[in-house]
Tab-separated table of C-alpha atoms in Angstrom:
chain	number	residue	atom	x	y	z
A	8	UNK	CA	-25.592	20.792	7.979
A	9	UNK	CA	-22.261	20.691	9.856
A	10	UNK	CA	-21.707	23.943	11.740
A	11	UNK	CA	-17.976	23.578	12.300
A	12	UNK	CA	-15.023	25.469	10.861
A	13	UNK	CA	-12.680	23.581	8.575
A	14	UNK	CA	-9.050	24.074	9.610
A	15	UNK	CA	-5.695	23.232	8.055
A	16	UNK	CA	-4.021	20.585	10.204
A	17	UNK	CA	-0.830	20.182	8.151
A	18	UNK	CA	0.163	22.801	5.571
A	19	UNK	CA	2.475	20.432	3.704
A	20	UNK	CA	1.340	19.690	0.140
A	21	UNK	CA	1.197	15.980	-0.660
A	22	UNK	CA	1.241	14.734	-4.210
A	23	UNK	CA	-1.087	11.950	-3.106
A	24	UNK	CA	-1.981	12.158	0.577
A	25	UNK	CA	-3.724	8.970	1.698
A	26	UNK	CA	-4.296	6.277	4.335
A	27	UNK	CA	-4.917	8.462	7.412
A	28	UNK	CA	-5.026	6.475	10.640
A	29	UNK	CA	-5.415	7.736	14.189
A	30	UNK	CA	-2.796	6.521	16.682
A	31	UNK	CA	-4.719	6.318	19.961
A	32	UNK	CA	-1.535	5.479	21.909
A	33	UNK	CA	0.459	8.468	20.763
A	34	UNK	CA	-2.582	10.682	20.151
A	35	UNK	CA	-1.428	11.577	16.668
A	36	UNK	CA	-2.445	11.182	13.044
A	37	UNK	CA	-0.325	9.149	10.642
A	38	UNK	CA	-0.829	9.356	6.879
A	39	UNK	CA	1.173	8.848	3.697
A	40	UNK	CA	2.188	10.670	0.559
A	41	UNK	CA	2.170	7.693	-1.781
A	42	UNK	CA	4.104	9.177	-4.694
A	43	UNK	CA	6.805	10.828	-2.568
A	44	UNK	CA	7.353	7.717	-0.406
A	45	UNK	CA	6.718	9.626	2.816
A	46	UNK	CA	4.850	8.962	6.044
A	47	UNK	CA	3.711	11.955	8.095
A	48	UNK	CA	2.925	11.933	11.812
A	49	UNK	CA	0.937	14.936	13.060
A	50	UNK	CA	0.652	15.645	16.795
A	51	UNK	CA	-2.267	18.027	17.394
A	52	UNK	CA	-1.294	18.753	21.012
A	53	UNK	CA	1.685	20.841	19.886
A	54	UNK	CA	0.910	20.894	16.142
A	55	UNK	CA	4.256	19.270	15.336
A	56	UNK	CA	4.859	17.074	12.284
A	57	UNK	CA	7.414	14.296	11.930
A	58	UNK	CA	8.332	12.924	8.518
A	59	UNK	CA	9.485	9.376	7.811
A	60	UNK	CA	11.005	8.600	4.431
A	61	UNK	CA	10.650	5.073	3.082
A	62	UNK	CA	12.340	3.363	0.157
A	63	UNK	CA	9.371	2.924	-2.193
A	64	UNK	CA	5.836	4.166	-2.857
A	65	UNK	CA	3.768	3.560	0.286
A	66	UNK	CA	0.075	2.880	-0.207
A	67	UNK	CA	-1.047	2.344	3.370
A	68	UNK	CA	0.042	2.150	6.992
A	69	UNK	CA	-1.740	-0.033	9.529
A	70	UNK	CA	-1.188	-0.116	13.307
A	71	UNK	CA	-0.106	-3.281	15.086
A	72	UNK	CA	-0.982	-4.262	18.636
A	73	UNK	CA	2.574	-3.664	19.844
A	74	UNK	CA	2.465	0.005	18.816
A	75	UNK	CA	4.489	-0.411	15.620
A	76	UNK	CA	3.051	-0.378	12.096
A	77	UNK	CA	2.755	-2.281	8.870
A	78	UNK	CA	3.690	-0.300	5.767
A	79	UNK	CA	2.417	-1.479	2.389
A	80	UNK	CA	5.301	-0.484	0.123
A	81	UNK	CA	5.320	-1.240	-3.587
A	82	UNK	CA	7.917	-3.954	-2.843
A	83	UNK	CA	5.722	-5.712	-0.273
A	84	UNK	CA	4.408	-5.535	3.264
A	85	UNK	CA	6.973	-4.292	5.775
A	86	UNK	CA	7.140	-3.873	9.518
A	87	UNK	CA	7.997	-0.270	10.363
A	88	UNK	CA	8.717	1.622	13.556
A	89	UNK	CA	7.473	5.220	13.409
A	90	UNK	CA	8.859	7.810	13.316
A	91	UNK	CA	12.294	6.122	13.112
A	92	UNK	CA	11.619	4.483	9.775
A	93	UNK	CA	13.455	1.175	10.032
A	94	UNK	CA	11.569	-1.140	7.677
A	95	UNK	CA	11.739	-4.948	7.762
A	96	UNK	CA	10.353	-6.911	4.803
A	97	UNK	CA	7.631	-9.422	5.684
A	98	UNK	CA	5.760	-10.658	2.593
A	99	UNK	CA	4.967	-9.842	-1.033
A	100	UNK	CA	1.648	-11.310	-2.239
A	101	UNK	CA	2.373	-10.288	-5.854
A	102	UNK	CA	5.997	-11.060	-6.750
A	103	UNK	CA	4.745	-11.756	-10.278
A	104	UNK	CA	3.446	-8.178	-10.738
A	105	UNK	CA	6.256	-5.615	-10.252
A	106	UNK	CA	4.151	-3.073	-12.150
A	107	UNK	CA	1.631	-3.040	-9.267
A	108	UNK	CA	1.682	-1.178	-5.962
A	109	UNK	CA	-0.432	-1.300	-2.832
A	110	UNK	CA	-3.187	1.266	-2.478
A	111	UNK	CA	-5.432	0.936	0.561
A	112	UNK	CA	-5.261	-1.279	3.604
A	113	UNK	CA	-6.813	-1.703	7.059
A	114	UNK	CA	-7.039	-4.331	9.766
A	115	UNK	CA	-10.315	-6.031	10.591
A	116	UNK	CA	-11.578	-6.581	14.138
A	117	UNK	CA	-9.916	-10.022	14.241
A	118	UNK	CA	-6.487	-8.522	13.646
A	119	UNK	CA	-6.087	-9.514	9.986
A	120	UNK	CA	-4.755	-7.140	7.338
A	121	UNK	CA	-6.897	-6.421	4.276
A	122	UNK	CA	-4.839	-4.744	1.579
A	123	UNK	CA	-5.400	-3.927	-2.086
A	124	UNK	CA	-3.118	-3.679	-5.099
A	125	UNK	CA	-3.420	-1.678	-8.307
A	126	UNK	CA	-1.442	-1.071	-11.468
A	127	UNK	CA	0.837	1.974	-11.212
A	128	UNK	CA	-0.519	3.226	-14.548
A	129	UNK	CA	-4.093	2.497	-13.396
A	130	UNK	CA	-4.635	-0.177	-16.041
A	131	UNK	CA	-7.980	-1.901	-15.642
A	132	UNK	CA	-8.469	-5.193	-13.817
A	133	UNK	CA	-4.810	-5.556	-12.818
A	134	UNK	CA	-5.291	-5.351	-9.062
A	135	UNK	CA	-6.601	-7.561	-6.302
A	136	UNK	CA	-7.681	-7.505	-2.665
A	137	UNK	CA	-5.877	-9.744	-0.178
A	138	UNK	CA	-6.262	-10.722	3.437
A	139	UNK	CA	-3.051	-11.307	5.402
A	140	UNK	CA	-3.319	-13.491	8.497
A	141	UNK	CA	-1.350	-12.973	11.725
A	142	UNK	CA	1.038	-15.794	10.717
A	143	UNK	CA	1.719	-13.862	7.461
A	144	UNK	CA	-0.027	-16.347	5.200
A	145	UNK	CA	-2.498	-14.697	2.857
A	146	UNK	CA	-5.301	-15.327	0.397
A	147	UNK	CA	-6.974	-13.396	-2.406
A	148	UNK	CA	-10.439	-12.040	-1.624
A	149	UNK	CA	-11.201	-10.152	-4.864
A	150	UNK	CA	-9.501	-10.467	-8.255
A	151	UNK	CA	-9.344	-8.214	-11.328
A	152	UNK	CA	-9.984	-4.990	-9.437
A	153	UNK	CA	-8.720	-1.668	-10.762
A	154	UNK	CA	-8.545	0.874	-7.922
A	155	UNK	CA	-9.697	-0.468	-4.547
A	156	UNK	CA	-10.401	2.093	-1.826
A	157	UNK	CA	-12.507	2.756	1.236
A	158	UNK	CA	-12.172	-0.612	2.952
A	159	UNK	CA	-14.193	-0.804	6.159
A	160	UNK	CA	-16.477	-3.075	8.158
A	161	UNK	CA	-19.662	-2.909	10.149
A	162	UNK	CA	-18.853	-5.897	12.320
A	163	UNK	CA	-22.161	-5.740	14.196
A	164	UNK	CA	-24.035	-6.195	10.918
A	165	UNK	CA	-21.553	-8.569	9.285
A	166	UNK	CA	-20.962	-6.134	6.422
A	167	UNK	CA	-17.791	-5.273	4.491
A	168	UNK	CA	-17.654	-2.056	2.444
A	169	UNK	CA	-15.418	-1.626	-0.586
A	170	UNK	CA	-14.993	1.260	-3.021
A	171	UNK	CA	-14.127	0.558	-6.658
A	172	UNK	CA	-12.963	4.032	-7.641
A	173	UNK	CA	-12.547	3.251	-11.320
A	174	UNK	CA	-16.247	2.448	-11.580
A	175	UNK	CA	-17.250	5.223	-9.123
A	176	UNK	CA	-19.150	2.701	-6.987
A	177	UNK	CA	-19.422	1.868	-3.286
A	178	UNK	CA	-20.254	-1.800	-2.748
A	179	UNK	CA	-21.270	-3.736	0.323
A	180	UNK	CA	-20.824	-7.456	0.952
A	181	UNK	CA	-21.873	-9.900	3.624
A	182	UNK	CA	-18.781	-10.745	5.628
A	183	UNK	CA	-17.880	-14.158	7.046
A	184	UNK	CA	-15.387	-13.464	9.816
A	185	UNK	CA	-14.740	-17.182	10.497
A	186	UNK	CA	-14.116	-18.378	6.943
A	187	UNK	CA	-12.803	-14.916	6.024
A	188	UNK	CA	-14.774	-14.318	2.874
A	189	UNK	CA	-17.239	-11.911	1.332
A	190	UNK	CA	-20.359	-12.525	-0.765
A	191	UNK	CA	-23.661	-11.051	-1.946
A	192	UNK	CA	-22.385	-7.821	-3.470
A	193	UNK	CA	-24.818	-4.895	-3.471
A	194	UNK	CA	-24.333	-1.330	-4.674
A	195	UNK	CA	-24.586	1.300	-1.969
A	196	UNK	CA	-24.065	4.283	-4.275
A	197	UNK	CA	-22.900	5.188	-7.780
A	198	UNK	CA	-21.262	8.596	-8.221
A	199	UNK	CA	-21.855	10.994	-11.096
A	200	UNK	CA	-19.030	12.834	-12.849
A	201	UNK	CA	-20.065	16.026	-11.068
A	202	UNK	CA	-19.823	14.316	-7.677
A	203	UNK	CA	-16.295	13.122	-8.375
A	204	UNK	CA	-14.896	9.668	-7.661
A	205	UNK	CA	-15.390	7.885	-4.326
A	206	UNK	CA	-12.016	7.384	-2.685
A	207	UNK	CA	-11.135	6.718	0.957
A	208	UNK	CA	-13.922	6.047	3.428
A	209	UNK	CA	-14.566	5.496	7.125
A	210	UNK	CA	-17.559	4.521	9.267
A	211	UNK	CA	-18.832	6.330	12.337
A	212	UNK	CA	-20.244	4.590	15.419
A	213	UNK	CA	-23.760	4.816	13.949
A	214	UNK	CA	-22.661	2.804	10.907
A	215	UNK	CA	-22.849	5.744	8.505
A	216	UNK	CA	-20.259	6.129	5.719
A	217	UNK	CA	-17.953	9.153	5.423
A	218	UNK	CA	-16.695	9.252	1.842
A	219	UNK	CA	-13.967	11.366	0.220
A	220	UNK	CA	-14.903	12.702	-3.249
A	221	UNK	CA	-11.782	12.807	-5.442
A	222	UNK	CA	-12.412	15.587	-7.967
A	223	UNK	CA	-15.605	16.545	-6.163
A	224	UNK	CA	-14.096	18.763	-3.483
A	225	UNK	CA	-16.058	17.362	-0.557
A	226	UNK	CA	-16.643	14.654	2.033
A	227	UNK	CA	-20.169	13.275	2.440
A	228	UNK	CA	-21.855	11.308	5.183
A	229	UNK	CA	-24.116	8.637	3.654
A	230	UNK	CA	-26.681	6.161	4.842
A	231	UNK	CA	-25.481	2.769	3.527
A	232	UNK	CA	-29.018	1.405	3.477
A	233	UNK	CA	-30.419	4.072	1.158
A	234	UNK	CA	-27.342	5.835	-0.290
A	235	UNK	CA	-28.836	9.132	0.915
A	236	UNK	CA	-26.395	11.976	1.592
A	237	UNK	CA	-26.955	13.055	5.206
A	238	UNK	CA	-24.253	15.736	5.460
A	239	UNK	CA	-21.667	17.384	3.220
A	240	UNK	CA	-18.338	19.065	3.965
A	241	UNK	CA	-17.030	21.377	1.256
A	242	UNK	CA	-13.272	21.857	0.965
A	243	UNK	CA	-11.205	24.551	-0.792
A	244	UNK	CA	-9.497	21.879	-2.925
A	245	UNK	CA	-10.921	19.350	-5.375
A	246	UNK	CA	-8.935	16.154	-4.937
A	247	UNK	CA	-10.117	14.711	-1.624
A	248	UNK	CA	-8.513	11.344	-0.976
A	249	UNK	CA	-9.556	10.000	2.413
A	250	UNK	CA	-10.858	10.766	5.886
A	251	UNK	CA	-10.683	9.313	9.390
A	252	UNK	CA	-11.878	10.176	12.870
A	253	UNK	CA	-9.378	10.960	15.614
A	254	UNK	CA	-8.800	12.998	18.748
A	255	UNK	CA	-9.309	12.131	22.407
A	256	UNK	CA	-13.032	11.657	21.904
A	257	UNK	CA	-12.746	10.318	18.334
A	258	UNK	CA	-14.889	13.184	17.042
A	259	UNK	CA	-12.323	15.155	15.030
A	260	UNK	CA	-12.478	14.366	11.313
A	261	UNK	CA	-9.132	14.467	9.475
A	262	UNK	CA	-9.191	14.768	5.688
A	263	UNK	CA	-6.296	14.113	3.287
A	264	UNK	CA	-6.018	15.586	-0.208
A	265	UNK	CA	-3.787	15.489	-3.305
A	266	UNK	CA	-2.030	17.852	-5.679
A	267	UNK	CA	-1.274	15.094	-8.198
A	268	UNK	CA	-1.915	15.990	-11.826
A	269	UNK	CA	-3.041	19.577	-11.249
A	270	UNK	CA	-1.925	22.196	-13.756
A	271	UNK	CA	-0.194	25.414	-12.707
A	272	UNK	CA	-3.459	27.248	-13.248
A	273	UNK	CA	-5.371	24.744	-11.105
A	274	UNK	CA	-2.728	24.946	-8.378
A	275	UNK	CA	-2.985	28.737	-8.373
A	276	UNK	CA	-6.733	28.360	-7.807
A	277	UNK	CA	-6.214	25.648	-5.165
A	278	UNK	CA	-3.096	26.732	-3.241
A	279	UNK	CA	-3.934	24.307	-0.421
A	280	UNK	CA	-4.070	21.240	-2.680
A	281	UNK	CA	-2.362	18.347	-0.917
A	282	UNK	CA	-2.866	19.801	2.566
A	283	UNK	CA	-4.423	17.817	5.407
A	284	UNK	CA	-7.507	19.352	7.020
A	285	UNK	CA	-9.501	18.814	10.213
A	286	UNK	CA	-13.005	19.474	11.516
A	287	UNK	CA	-12.868	19.391	15.291
A	288	UNK	CA	-15.462	18.450	17.908
A	289	UNK	CA	-18.098	17.117	15.541
A	290	UNK	CA	-21.429	15.765	16.809
A	291	UNK	CA	-20.377	12.419	15.309
A	292	UNK	CA	-17.905	9.893	16.643
A	293	UNK	CA	-15.609	7.478	14.888
A	294	UNK	CA	-14.077	4.212	16.057
A	295	UNK	CA	-10.549	3.510	17.172
A	296	UNK	CA	-8.614	1.669	14.458
A	297	UNK	CA	-8.364	-2.095	14.433
A	298	UNK	CA	-4.836	-3.375	14.904
A	299	UNK	CA	-2.952	-6.150	13.155
A	300	UNK	CA	-1.959	-9.065	15.379
A	301	UNK	CA	1.353	-10.489	14.218
A	302	UNK	CA	2.339	-13.828	15.742
A	303	UNK	CA	5.033	-14.833	13.244
């Protein structure tokens, strides 16, 4: 049981809030509203929010070692300087698929970008998972995915975690950091309809999974070895999209949500749909984000 009070961090409703990442340099939280092509930067010290508008749907933002960011827009991977918003095109792994957009992305401990694509209409098996190297070359890691989410690694164990939301499954793979590949897929957990759909995910320093339940109205902490739910955080909204640790001690849990697709009646019952929430000073600690190393 988590004996902490859930608070609203940002009372701005996102259609599809996603990709939260803690900026340990600026001590702020960055996250996106995919469908409104917006990037938000929340500074908890003074509770201010800065908004950056981009040109296309933005599926993920990933920090770089120089303090700037990568933004995975539907038109390709861009370099972006927050909160100013100047975007410079870098690469597009899928020029042949204009009906796709990027969905989730993170850097691994070696400074490579892992980023997923999906069909904008959520058609099955139209997406893929790519790794982008520091020289901006790339290769496909998984093919014929539908909705990739929850990318994360337990580097000490050589494990890569991947959520396939369309199948409501969390998978784990052995991870070869030298050859940059994954193998030996195993199911960590399969979600029931009542539990909702697994969405964004992060690991704590103990290697436990924190999983957002889209449609399930909660975040759970799970043991990846057994799938057992160790803790549960209930939220006043149903569509929970992702979560990440932040704060000076990396023990504040930020949670993004979505208002996408809700009826007027549902919105009246969930007036905070799309808000970003926080649980502060938890007895659990997250890890600082990996950063992309661009040498091109």
